Coordinates of C-alpha atoms in Angstrom, one line a residue:
X399 CA 38.7 80.2 59.5
X400 CA 35.9 77.7 58.9
X401 CA 36.2 78.2 55.2
X402 CA 39.9 77.8 55.3
X403 CA 39.5 74.5 57.1
X404 CA 37.0 73.2 54.6
X405 CA 39.2 74.3 51.7
X406 CA 42.2 72.5 53.2
X407 CA 40.1 69.4 53.7
X408 CA 38.9 69.6 50.2
X409 CA 42.4 70.0 48.9
X410 CA 43.5 67.0 50.9
X411 CA 40.7 64.8 49.4
X412 CA 41.5 66.0 45.9
X413 CA 45.2 65.3 46.5
X414 CA 44.5 61.9 47.8
X415 CA 42.3 61.1 44.8
X416 CA 45.0 62.2 42.4
X417 CA 47.6 60.1 44.2
X418 CA 45.3 57.1 44.1
X419 CA 44.8 57.6 40.4
X420 CA 48.6 57.8 39.7
X421 CA 49.2 54.7 41.7
X422 CA 46.4 52.7 39.8
X423 CA 47.1 54.3 36.4
X424 CA 49.5 51.6 35.1
X425 CA 47.8 48.4 36.2
X426 CA 44.3 49.6 35.1
X427 CA 45.4 49.7 31.5
X428 CA 46.1 46.0 31.7
X429 CA 42.7 44.8 33.0
X430 CA 39.7 43.7 30.9
X431 CA 36.7 45.8 29.8
X432 CA 34.3 44.2 32.3
X433 CA 36.7 44.9 35.2
X434 CA 37.1 48.5 34.1
X435 CA 33.3 48.9 34.0
X436 CA 33.0 47.4 37.4
X437 CA 35.8 49.7 38.8
X438 CA 34.1 52.7 37.2
X439 CA 30.8 51.9 38.9
X440 CA 32.4 51.1 42.3
X441 CA 34.6 54.3 42.3
X442 CA 31.7 56.5 41.1
X443 CA 29.5 55.1 44.0
X444 CA 32.4 55.6 46.5
X445 CA 33.1 59.2 45.4
X446 CA 29.4 60.1 45.5
X447 CA 29.1 58.7 49.0
X448 CA 32.1 60.8 50.2
X449 CA 30.9 64.0 48.6
X450 CA 27.3 63.5 49.8
X451 CA 26.3 66.3 52.2
X452 CA 29.7 68.1 51.8
X453 CA 28.7 71.6 50.9
X454 CA 32.2 72.6 50.0
X455 CA 32.2 70.3 47.0
X456 CA 31.0 72.6 44.3
X457 CA 29.4 71.3 41.1
X458 CA 32.6 72.0 39.2
X459 CA 34.7 70.0 41.7
X460 CA 32.2 67.1 41.6
X461 CA 32.4 67.0 37.8
X462 CA 36.2 67.1 38.1
X463 CA 36.1 64.0 40.4
X464 CA 33.8 62.1 38.1
X465 CA 35.9 63.1 35.0
X466 CA 39.0 61.7 36.7
X467 CA 37.2 58.4 37.5
X468 CA 35.9 58.1 33.9
X469 CA 39.4 58.9 32.4
X470 CA 41.1 56.5 34.7
X471 CA 38.8 53.5 33.8
X472 CA 37.4 54.3 30.3
X473 CA 40.1 56.3 28.5
X474 CA 41.9 53.1 27.1
X475 CA 38.7 51.9 25.5
X476 CA 37.8 55.3 24.2
X477 CA 41.3 55.8 22.7
X478 CA 41.1 52.3 21.0
X479 CA 37.7 53.1 19.5
X480 CA 39.0 56.4 18.1
X481 CA 42.1 54.7 16.7
X482 CA 40.0 52.1 15.0
X483 CA 37.8 54.6 13.2
X484 CA 40.9 56.7 12.3
X485 CA 42.4 53.6 10.7
X486 CA 39.2 52.8 8.8
X487 CA 38.8 56.4 7.6
X488 CA 42.5 56.5 6.5
X489 CA 42.0 53.2 4.6
X490 CA 38.9 54.5 2.8
X491 CA 40.6 57.8 1.8
X492 CA 43.7 56.0 0.6
X493 CA 41.6 53.4 -1.4
X494 CA 39.7 56.0 -3.3
X495 CA 42.8 58.1 -3.9
X496 CA 44.5 55.0 -5.4
X497 CA 41.4 54.2 -7.4
X498 CA 41.5 57.7 -8.9
X499 CA 45.1 57.3 -9.7
X500 CA 44.5 53.9 -11.4
X501 CA 41.6 55.4 -13.5
X502 CA 43.9 58.2 -14.6
X503 CA 46.6 55.8 -15.6
X504 CA 44.2 53.6 -17.6
X505 CA 42.8 56.6 -19.4
X506 CA 46.4 57.7 -20.3
X507 CA 47.1 54.2 -21.7
X508 CA 44.0 54.2 -23.9
X509 CA 44.7 57.8 -25.1
X510 CA 48.3 56.8 -25.9
X511 CA 47.2 53.5 -27.7
X512 CA 44.6 55.5 -29.7
X513 CA 47.2 57.9 -30.8
X514 CA 49.5 55.2 -32.0
X515 CA 46.7 53.3 -33.7
X516 CA 45.6 56.5 -35.5
X517 CA 49.2 57.2 -36.6
X518 CA 49.5 53.6 -37.9
X519 CA 46.2 53.8 -39.8
X520 CA 47.4 57.0 -41.4
X521 CA 50.7 55.4 -42.3
X522 CA 49.0 52.3 -43.8
X523 CA 46.6 54.5 -45.7
X524 CA 49.5 56.5 -47.2
X525 CA 51.3 53.3 -48.1
X526 CA 48.1 51.8 -49.7
X527 CA 47.5 54.9 -51.7
X528 CA 51.1 54.8 -53.0
X529 CA 50.8 51.1 -53.8
X530 CA 47.5 51.6 -55.7
X531 CA 49.1 54.5 -57.6
X532 CA 52.0 52.2 -58.5
X533 CA 49.7 49.4 -59.6
X534 CA 47.6 51.8 -61.6
X535 CA 50.6 52.7 -63.7
X536 CA 51.5 49.0 -64.3
X537 CA 48.0 47.5 -64.6
X538 CA 48.6 45.5 -67.8
X539 CA 51.9 44.0 -66.7
X540 CA 50.5 42.9 -63.3
X541 CA 47.4 41.3 -64.9
X542 CA 49.6 39.4 -67.4
X543 CA 51.8 38.2 -64.6
X544 CA 48.9 37.2 -62.4
X545 CA 47.3 35.2 -65.3
X546 CA 50.6 33.5 -66.1
X547 CA 51.2 32.5 -62.5
X548 CA 47.6 31.2 -62.1
X549 CA 47.6 29.1 -65.2
X550 CA 51.0 27.7 -64.3
X551 CA 49.8 26.8 -60.7
X552 CA 46.6 25.2 -62.0
X553 CA 48.5 23.2 -64.6
X554 CA 51.0 21.9 -62.0
X555 CA 48.2 21.0 -59.6
X556 CA 46.2 19.2 -62.3
X557 CA 49.2 17.3 -63.5
X558 CA 50.2 16.2 -60.0
X559 CA 46.6 15.3 -59.2
X560 CA 46.3 13.2 -62.4
X561 CA 49.3 11.0 -61.5
X562 CA 48.7 10.7 -57.8
X563 CA 46.7 7.8 -56.4
X564 CA 46.1 5.9 -53.1
X565 CA 46.5 2.1 -53.1
X566 CA 44.2 0.7 -50.3
X567 CA 44.5 -2.7 -48.8
X568 CA 42.8 -4.7 -46.1
X569 CA 45.2 -6.4 -43.6
X570 CA 47.9 -6.6 -46.3
X571 CA 45.5 -7.7 -49.0
X572 CA 45.5 -5.2 -51.9
X573 CA 42.0 -4.3 -52.8
X574 CA 42.3 -1.5 -55.4
X575 CA 43.5 2.0 -56.2
X576 CA 41.5 5.1 -55.3
X577 CA 41.9 8.7 -56.4
X578 CA 41.8 9.9 -52.8
X579 CA 41.4 8.7 -49.2
X580 CA 38.2 10.7 -48.9
X581 CA 36.4 8.5 -51.4
X582 CA 37.3 5.4 -49.4
X583 CA 36.3 7.0 -46.1
X584 CA 32.9 8.1 -47.5
X585 CA 32.3 4.7 -49.1
X586 CA 33.0 2.9 -45.8
X587 CA 30.7 5.3 -44.0
X588 CA 27.8 4.3 -46.2
X589 CA 28.8 0.6 -46.5
X590 CA 26.5 -0.4 -43.6
X591 CA 23.4 0.0 -45.7
X592 CA 24.9 -2.1 -48.5
X593 CA 26.0 -4.8 -46.1
X594 CA 22.5 -4.8 -44.5
X595 CA 21.0 -5.3 -48.0
X596 CA 23.4 -8.1 -49.0
X597 CA 24.4 -9.7 -45.7
X598 CA 21.5 -8.8 -43.5
X599 CA 23.7 -7.0 -40.9
X600 CA 24.5 -3.6 -39.7
X601 CA 28.3 -3.5 -39.5
X602 CA 30.7 -0.6 -39.8
X603 CA 34.4 -1.0 -40.7
X604 CA 37.1 0.8 -38.7
X605 CA 39.0 2.7 -41.4
X606 CA 42.0 3.5 -39.1
X607 CA 42.3 -0.1 -38.0
X608 CA 41.4 -2.1 -41.0
X609 CA 42.3 -0.1 -44.1
X610 CA 45.9 0.8 -45.1
X611 CA 46.8 3.5 -47.7
X612 CA 49.9 3.9 -49.8
X613 CA 50.5 7.0 -51.9
X614 CA 51.7 6.2 -55.5
X615 CA 52.4 8.3 -58.6
X616 CA 51.8 6.9 -62.0
X617 CA 50.9 8.2 -65.4
X618 CA 47.9 6.7 -67.2
X619 CA 46.5 4.7 -64.2
X620 CA 42.7 4.4 -63.7
X621 CA 41.2 4.6 -60.3
X622 CA 38.3 2.7 -58.8
X623 CA 35.0 4.6 -58.6
X624 CA 33.0 4.9 -55.4
X625 CA 30.6 2.2 -56.7
X626 CA 33.6 -0.1 -57.4
X627 CA 35.0 0.4 -53.8
X628 CA 31.5 -0.2 -52.3
X629 CA 31.1 -3.5 -54.2
X630 CA 34.7 -4.7 -53.4
X631 CA 34.2 -4.1 -49.7
X632 CA 30.6 -5.3 -49.5
X633 CA 31.1 -8.6 -51.3
X634 CA 34.2 -9.6 -49.4
X635 CA 32.8 -12.3 -47.1
X636 CA 36.2 -12.6 -45.4
X637 CA 36.0 -9.1 -43.9
X638 CA 36.7 -9.4 -40.2
X639 CA 34.1 -7.7 -38.1
X640 CA 33.4 -7.5 -34.4
X641 CA 30.2 -9.1 -33.5
X642 CA 28.3 -10.8 -30.7
X643 CA 27.3 -14.5 -30.4
X644 CA 24.2 -15.8 -28.5
X645 CA 25.4 -19.0 -26.8
X646 CA 23.1 -21.7 -25.4
X647 CA 24.7 -24.0 -22.8
X648 CA 28.2 -22.7 -23.9
X649 CA 27.6 -23.4 -27.6
X650 CA 27.4 -20.5 -30.2
X651 CA 24.0 -20.6 -31.9
X652 CA 23.7 -17.4 -33.8
X653 CA 26.1 -14.4 -34.4
X654 CA 24.7 -10.9 -34.9
X655 CA 26.2 -7.5 -35.5
X656 CA 26.0 -5.9 -32.0
X657 CA 25.1 -6.5 -28.4
X658 CA 21.9 -4.5 -28.5
X659 CA 20.6 -6.6 -31.4
X660 CA 21.4 -9.8 -29.4
X661 CA 19.6 -8.4 -26.3
X662 CA 16.6 -7.4 -28.4
X663 CA 16.3 -10.9 -29.8
X664 CA 16.4 -12.5 -26.4
X665 CA 14.0 -10.0 -25.0
X666 CA 11.6 -10.6 -27.9
X667 CA 11.7 -14.4 -27.4
X668 CA 11.2 -14.0 -23.6
X669 CA 8.2 -11.7 -24.1
X670 CA 6.7 -14.0 -26.7
X671 CA 6.6 -16.9 -24.2
X672 CA 6.4 -15.0 -20.8
X673 CA 5.4 -11.5 -21.6
X674 CA 3.1 -9.3 -19.5
X675 CA -0.5 -10.5 -19.5
X676 CA -3.6 -9.3 -17.8
X677 CA -4.4 -11.3 -14.7
X678 CA -1.0 -13.1 -14.7
X679 CA 1.7 -12.7 -12.1
X680 CA 5.0 -14.5 -12.8
X681 CA 6.7 -16.1 -9.9
X682 CA 9.6 -17.4 -11.9
X683 CA 11.0 -17.0 -15.5
X684 CA 14.3 -18.5 -16.5
X685 CA 16.0 -20.2 -19.4
X686 CA 15.9 -24.0 -19.7
X687 CA 19.6 -23.9 -20.4
X688 CA 22.2 -21.2 -19.6
X689 CA 22.1 -18.4 -22.2
X690 CA 24.9 -15.8 -22.6
X691 CA 26.0 -13.0 -25.1
X692 CA 29.7 -13.1 -25.9
X693 CA 31.8 -10.8 -28.1
X694 CA 33.4 -12.5 -31.1
X695 CA 35.5 -11.6 -34.1
X696 CA 34.1 -13.4 -37.2
X697 CA 34.0 -13.1 -41.0
X698 CA 31.3 -11.0 -42.5
X699 CA 29.7 -14.1 -44.2
X700 CA 29.1 -15.7 -40.7
X701 CA 26.7 -13.0 -39.5
X702 CA 23.0 -13.7 -39.2
X703 CA 20.2 -11.5 -40.2
X704 CA 18.4 -10.5 -36.9
X705 CA 15.0 -11.9 -38.2
X706 CA 16.5 -15.2 -39.2
X707 CA 18.4 -15.4 -35.9
X708 CA 15.2 -14.9 -33.9
X709 CA 13.2 -17.3 -36.0
X710 CA 15.9 -20.0 -35.6
X711 CA 16.1 -19.6 -31.8
X712 CA 12.3 -19.7 -31.5
X713 CA 11.5 -22.5 -33.9
X714 CA 14.7 -24.3 -34.8
X715 CA 14.4 -23.4 -38.5
X716 CA 15.4 -20.4 -40.6
X717 CA 12.6 -20.4 -43.2
X718 CA 8.9 -21.1 -42.5
X719 CA 7.3 -23.6 -44.9
X720 CA 3.7 -22.4 -45.5
X721 CA 0.8 -23.9 -47.4
X722 CA -2.0 -21.6 -48.6
X723 CA -5.3 -23.3 -48.2
X724 CA -7.7 -23.3 -51.2
X725 CA -10.7 -25.7 -51.1
X726 CA -8.9 -28.9 -50.0
X727 CA -9.5 -30.7 -46.7
X728 CA -7.0 -31.2 -43.9
X729 CA -6.7 -34.8 -44.8
X730 CA -5.8 -33.9 -48.4
X731 CA -3.2 -31.4 -47.1
X732 CA -1.7 -34.0 -44.7
X733 CA -1.4 -36.6 -47.5
X734 CA 0.1 -34.0 -49.9
X735 CA 3.0 -33.3 -47.6
X736 CA 3.3 -36.7 -45.9
X737 CA 2.6 -35.5 -42.4
X738 CA -0.1 -36.4 -39.8
X739 CA -3.0 -34.2 -38.8
X740 CA -1.6 -34.2 -35.3
X741 CA 1.7 -32.8 -36.6
X742 CA -0.2 -30.1 -38.5
X743 CA -2.1 -29.2 -35.4
X744 CA 1.1 -29.0 -33.4
X745 CA 2.7 -26.7 -36.0
X746 CA -0.4 -24.5 -35.9
X747 CA -1.5 -24.3 -32.3
X748 CA -3.6 -21.1 -32.9
X749 CA -5.7 -22.7 -35.8
X750 CA -8.3 -25.4 -35.7
X751 CA -7.1 -27.5 -38.6
X752 CA -10.4 -29.3 -38.7
X753 CA -12.2 -26.1 -39.7
X754 CA -10.1 -24.6 -42.5
X755 CA -11.3 -22.0 -45.0
X756 CA -9.7 -20.8 -48.2
X757 CA -7.0 -18.2 -47.8
X758 CA -5.7 -19.6 -44.5
X759 CA -1.9 -20.2 -44.1
X760 CA -0.7 -23.4 -42.6
X761 CA 2.8 -23.9 -41.2
X762 CA 4.1 -27.3 -42.2
X763 CA 7.0 -27.6 -39.7
X764 CA 6.5 -28.2 -35.9
X765 CA 8.6 -25.6 -33.9
X766 CA 11.5 -27.0 -32.0
X767 CA 12.9 -24.0 -30.1
X768 CA 16.7 -23.7 -29.6
X769 CA 16.1 -21.5 -26.5
X770 CA 13.7 -22.8 -23.9
X771 CA 11.8 -20.4 -21.6
X772 CA 10.4 -22.0 -18.4
X773 CA 7.9 -19.9 -16.5
X774 CA 5.7 -20.3 -13.4
X775 CA 2.7 -18.0 -13.1
X776 CA -0.2 -17.3 -10.8
X777 CA -3.1 -16.7 -13.2
X778 CA -6.5 -15.5 -12.5
X779 CA -9.1 -16.4 -15.1
X780 CA -12.8 -17.0 -15.5
X781 CA -14.5 -20.2 -16.6
X782 CA -18.0 -20.7 -17.8
X783 CA -20.5 -22.8 -16.0
X784 CA -22.7 -24.6 -18.4
X785 CA -26.4 -23.8 -18.4
X786 CA -29.2 -26.3 -18.8
X787 CA -32.2 -26.3 -21.2
X788 CA -35.9 -26.3 -20.7
X789 CA -37.7 -27.7 -23.7
X790 CA -41.2 -26.7 -24.8
X791 CA -42.9 -28.7 -27.6
X792 CA -43.9 -26.5 -30.6
X793 CA -46.1 -27.8 -33.4
X794 CA -45.0 -25.0 -35.7
X795 CA -41.4 -26.3 -35.9
X796 CA -40.5 -29.4 -37.8
X797 CA -39.5 -32.4 -35.7
X798 CA -35.8 -32.7 -35.0
X799 CA -35.3 -28.9 -35.1
X800 CA -35.0 -26.6 -32.2
X801 CA -35.5 -22.9 -31.8
X802 CA -34.3 -20.8 -28.8
X803 CA -37.0 -18.8 -27.1
X804 CA -34.9 -17.5 -24.2
X805 CA -31.1 -17.7 -24.5
X806 CA -29.3 -19.4 -21.7
X807 CA -26.8 -17.5 -19.6
X808 CA -23.5 -19.1 -18.6
X809 CA -22.5 -18.9 -14.9
X810 CA -19.0 -17.8 -14.0
X811 CA -16.3 -19.0 -11.7
X812 CA -13.2 -17.0 -10.8
X813 CA -10.2 -19.4 -10.8
X814 CA -6.8 -18.8 -9.4
X815 CA -4.2 -21.4 -10.6
X816 CA -0.5 -21.9 -10.5
X817 CA 0.6 -22.8 -14.1
X818 CA 4.0 -24.1 -15.3
X819 CA 4.8 -23.5 -19.0
X820 CA 7.6 -24.4 -21.3
X821 CA 7.8 -21.9 -24.2
X822 CA 4.3 -20.7 -23.5
X823 CA 2.7 -24.2 -23.5
X824 CA 1.2 -25.3 -20.2
X825 CA 2.8 -28.5 -18.8
X826 CA 1.2 -28.5 -15.4
X827 CA -1.6 -26.6 -13.6
X828 CA -2.7 -26.6 -10.0
X829 CA -5.9 -24.8 -9.0
X830 CA -5.4 -22.8 -5.9
X831 CA -9.0 -21.4 -5.4
X832 CA -12.3 -21.3 -7.2
X833 CA -14.9 -18.6 -6.4
X834 CA -18.4 -18.6 -7.9
X835 CA -19.2 -15.2 -9.4
X836 CA -22.7 -16.0 -10.9
X837 CA -25.0 -18.9 -11.3
X838 CA -26.1 -20.2 -14.8
X839 CA -29.6 -19.5 -16.1
X840 CA -31.3 -22.2 -18.1
X841 CA -32.3 -21.6 -21.8
X842 CA -35.9 -22.0 -22.9
X843 CA -35.9 -24.0 -26.2
X844 CA -38.8 -24.8 -28.5
X845 CA -38.6 -28.4 -29.7
X846 CA -40.3 -29.1 -33.0
X847 CA -43.1 -31.6 -33.2
X848 CA -44.5 -30.8 -36.7
X849 CA -44.3 -33.8 -39.1
X850 CA -41.5 -33.5 -41.6
X851 CA -42.8 -33.1 -45.1
X852 CA -41.6 -35.2 -48.0
X853 CA -38.1 -34.4 -49.2
X854 CA -39.1 -33.4 -52.7
X855 CA -40.0 -30.1 -54.4
X856 CA -43.5 -28.9 -53.9
X857 CA -43.4 -26.4 -56.7
X858 CA -43.8 -23.3 -54.5
X859 CA -41.1 -21.4 -52.5
X860 CA -41.0 -20.0 -48.9
X861 CA -38.7 -17.2 -47.7
X862 CA -35.2 -18.6 -47.0
X863 CA -34.8 -16.1 -44.1
X864 CA -37.5 -15.2 -41.5
X865 CA -36.1 -11.8 -40.4
X866 CA -34.1 -9.7 -42.8
X867 CA -33.5 -6.4 -44.5
X868 CA -33.9 -6.4 -48.3
X869 CA -30.8 -4.6 -49.5
X870 CA -30.5 -5.3 -53.2
X871 CA -32.5 -6.8 -56.1
X872 CA -31.6 -8.5 -59.3
X873 CA -30.2 -6.2 -62.0
X874 CA -27.1 -4.5 -63.3
X875 CA -24.7 -3.4 -60.6
X876 CA -21.1 -2.1 -60.8
X877 CA -20.9 -2.9 -64.5
X878 CA -22.2 -6.5 -64.4
X879 CA -25.4 -8.4 -63.7
X880 CA -26.3 -9.1 -60.1
X881 CA -28.2 -12.4 -60.6
X882 CA -29.9 -12.6 -57.2
X883 CA -31.4 -10.7 -54.2
X884 CA -29.5 -9.7 -51.0
X885 CA -31.2 -10.2 -47.7
X886 CA -29.2 -8.8 -44.7
X887 CA -29.2 -10.1 -41.2
X888 CA -26.7 -10.8 -38.4
X889 CA -24.0 -13.4 -38.9
X890 CA -25.3 -16.8 -37.7
X891 CA -28.9 -16.2 -38.7
X892 CA -30.6 -19.4 -39.8
X893 CA -31.1 -20.0 -43.6
X894 CA -33.9 -22.3 -44.6
X895 CA -34.5 -24.3 -47.8
X896 CA -37.0 -22.4 -50.0
X897 CA -38.3 -25.8 -51.1
X898 CA -37.6 -29.6 -50.8
X899 CA -35.1 -31.3 -53.1
X900 CA -31.5 -32.6 -53.4
X901 CA -28.3 -30.7 -52.5
X902 CA -26.2 -30.7 -55.6
X903 CA -23.3 -28.7 -54.2
X904 CA -22.2 -27.6 -50.7
X905 CA -18.8 -25.8 -50.3
X906 CA -16.6 -22.9 -51.3
X907 CA -17.1 -21.3 -54.7
X908 CA -15.0 -18.3 -55.6
X909 CA -16.8 -15.0 -55.0
X910 CA -19.9 -16.7 -53.6
X911 CA -17.9 -17.9 -50.6
X912 CA -19.5 -20.9 -48.8
X913 CA -22.7 -21.7 -50.7
X914 CA -25.4 -24.4 -51.2
X915 CA -27.1 -25.4 -54.5
X916 CA -30.5 -27.3 -54.2
X917 CA -32.2 -29.0 -57.1
X918 CA -36.0 -28.8 -56.5
X919 CA -37.0 -30.8 -59.6
X920 CA -39.0 -29.3 -62.5
X921 CA -35.8 -27.6 -63.8
X922 CA -35.7 -25.3 -60.7
X923 CA -32.5 -24.7 -58.7
X924 CA -31.9 -22.2 -55.8
X925 CA -28.6 -20.9 -54.6
X926 CA -27.7 -19.7 -51.1
X927 CA -24.3 -17.8 -50.9
X928 CA -21.9 -16.0 -48.5
X929 CA -22.7 -18.5 -45.7
X930 CA -20.6 -18.6 -42.5
X931 CA -21.4 -22.3 -41.9
X932 CA -22.9 -25.1 -44.0
X933 CA -25.2 -27.7 -42.4
X934 CA -25.8 -30.0 -45.4
X935 CA -23.7 -31.9 -47.8
X936 CA -24.0 -32.7 -51.5
X937 CA -26.4 -35.6 -52.1
X938 CA -28.6 -34.8 -49.0
X939 CA -32.3 -35.0 -49.5
X940 CA -33.9 -32.1 -47.7
X941 CA -37.4 -30.8 -47.0
X942 CA -38.9 -27.4 -47.4
X943 CA -38.0 -25.1 -44.5
X944 CA -35.0 -27.2 -43.3
X945 CA -32.2 -25.2 -41.8
X946 CA -29.4 -25.7 -44.3
X947 CA -26.8 -23.0 -43.4
X948 CA -26.0 -20.0 -41.3
X949 CA -25.7 -16.5 -42.7
X950 CA -22.2 -15.0 -43.0
X951 CA -19.9 -12.7 -44.9
X952 CA -17.6 -15.0 -46.9
X953 CA -16.4 -14.6 -50.5
X954 CA -16.9 -11.2 -52.3
X955 CA -19.1 -9.7 -49.6
X956 CA -19.3 -6.3 -47.9
X957 CA -21.4 -7.4 -44.9
X958 CA -23.3 -10.3 -43.4
X959 CA -26.1 -11.2 -45.8
X960 CA -27.7 -14.0 -47.9
X961 CA -27.3 -13.8 -51.7
X962 CA -30.3 -15.9 -53.0
X963 CA -30.7 -16.9 -56.6
X964 CA -33.3 -18.8 -58.6
X965 CA -32.3 -20.7 -61.8
X966 CA -34.8 -22.2 -64.2
X967 CA -33.6 -24.5 -67.0
X968 CA -30.0 -23.1 -66.6
X969 CA -31.1 -19.4 -66.8
X970 CA -31.2 -17.0 -63.9
X971 CA -34.6 -15.7 -63.0
X972 CA -35.7 -12.8 -60.8
X973 CA -36.3 -14.3 -57.3
X974 CA -39.0 -11.6 -56.7
X975 CA -41.1 -13.4 -59.4
X976 CA -41.2 -16.5 -57.1
X977 CA -41.4 -14.9 -53.6
X978 CA -43.0 -11.9 -52.0
X979 CA -40.0 -10.2 -50.2

């Protein structure tokens, strides 16, 4: 009886559980995954609590209760997951089946195409074999026919070519007749070089725009050669070309071939007057008057050569007038051209016109720039501080002469100044700061007290240089006689008179450069050549040991040295017979 009661109770609980599942079955399919999980946990805990301690719940019945709870809450998710993977699997299987079918179809297409191509090749081969067989039987007739047709075609082409010409014109102006357009095109392509040679410009004509062609047929007409076409186009000064003008204050000054050339000219002028310099910082650089580059259409003859254009803008003249200095003085040159020494100095700011030497070039026109460059700069430079002299009397040196024992050393100041310039020339300067870098050191100088001898020849010579290297004696050298001896030393070394006498010549003399001739009396004359500076003049009476010049490298010379000669009664003698070198 007890078992029966327990079984009825068990059946009642199971029946209630089934009824509850049926009641909740429909709405549980509509709730979310988190709610289902929560319900699963809650129902599992409730069922476990109810079955706890109930011995009549066998393990099989407990599994049944848990299975119902899982199916009630998790079956929709489980079914969806299975459906998803079924769908994926079906898609993969279908894709590879379709891919296999596509591969088979493509293979069938290639096999079919190969079959037809092979059949066509066989057909063409059969046709070609039949044609070759047919031609082989009619070889002579076919060759004759081919030769006849070729000769006829060539004759027709040559005849038509011989009577066909192109008349070319420039803006309606007939220029000539050419055999083909190609010759005119190629000529115009290379015309830039010819224009550059004759007009000093780099201009290209636009064939499509400027040149018109007309096809004509005429028997016996002669055509222009490429050289003829080149000369016709090149020497037409009325050719219209696109160019660029450099304008100053709205006025055209020069016209050049392209904008880049114009910009390069302005940049070169600007750099010449206000270019980068060490220790200089520009605060302002501008044109004195407005400068602009404008496109213009002009005749070829109006173009400027770029060098002439830059020279004109910088100096106001196209051609430099230059004088080559020989042995004349600055006064003689000024009188020769009717200008003042001040004008010559202004035209040659980089040359000391008071110290000219043969071979120098002097500009004879003072620059008057068309374009003015105004610059303001902060410049840092160094200036020397003069040193003093401490004199020591020396009886070994002739009176009036000095000899440096210890050279003086200039002091240095660092100067920072604001400088205003017009075309590179300073017009104002304001010193902003001066900092002493070093102090000067006084020179120690021997002052001669030895009585000056008589200014006549004594009949014996002394060495003209006190410290030297003997580099060459008298004798044949390079195919001619070397009439003196060469004594090498540094440029600026003092040269002394070998004996007293009268200076008969002091100046420039061809290959000897700056030189001095001294007549010592007794038919003896000495020559001192290749000097850098002369200290005596013709007519001066000098004494033995007097400093007459400084050593140099002028004339036909390969280094700083003194060329010393001795002449007796008009004949050159060996200086070594008169002096012990």
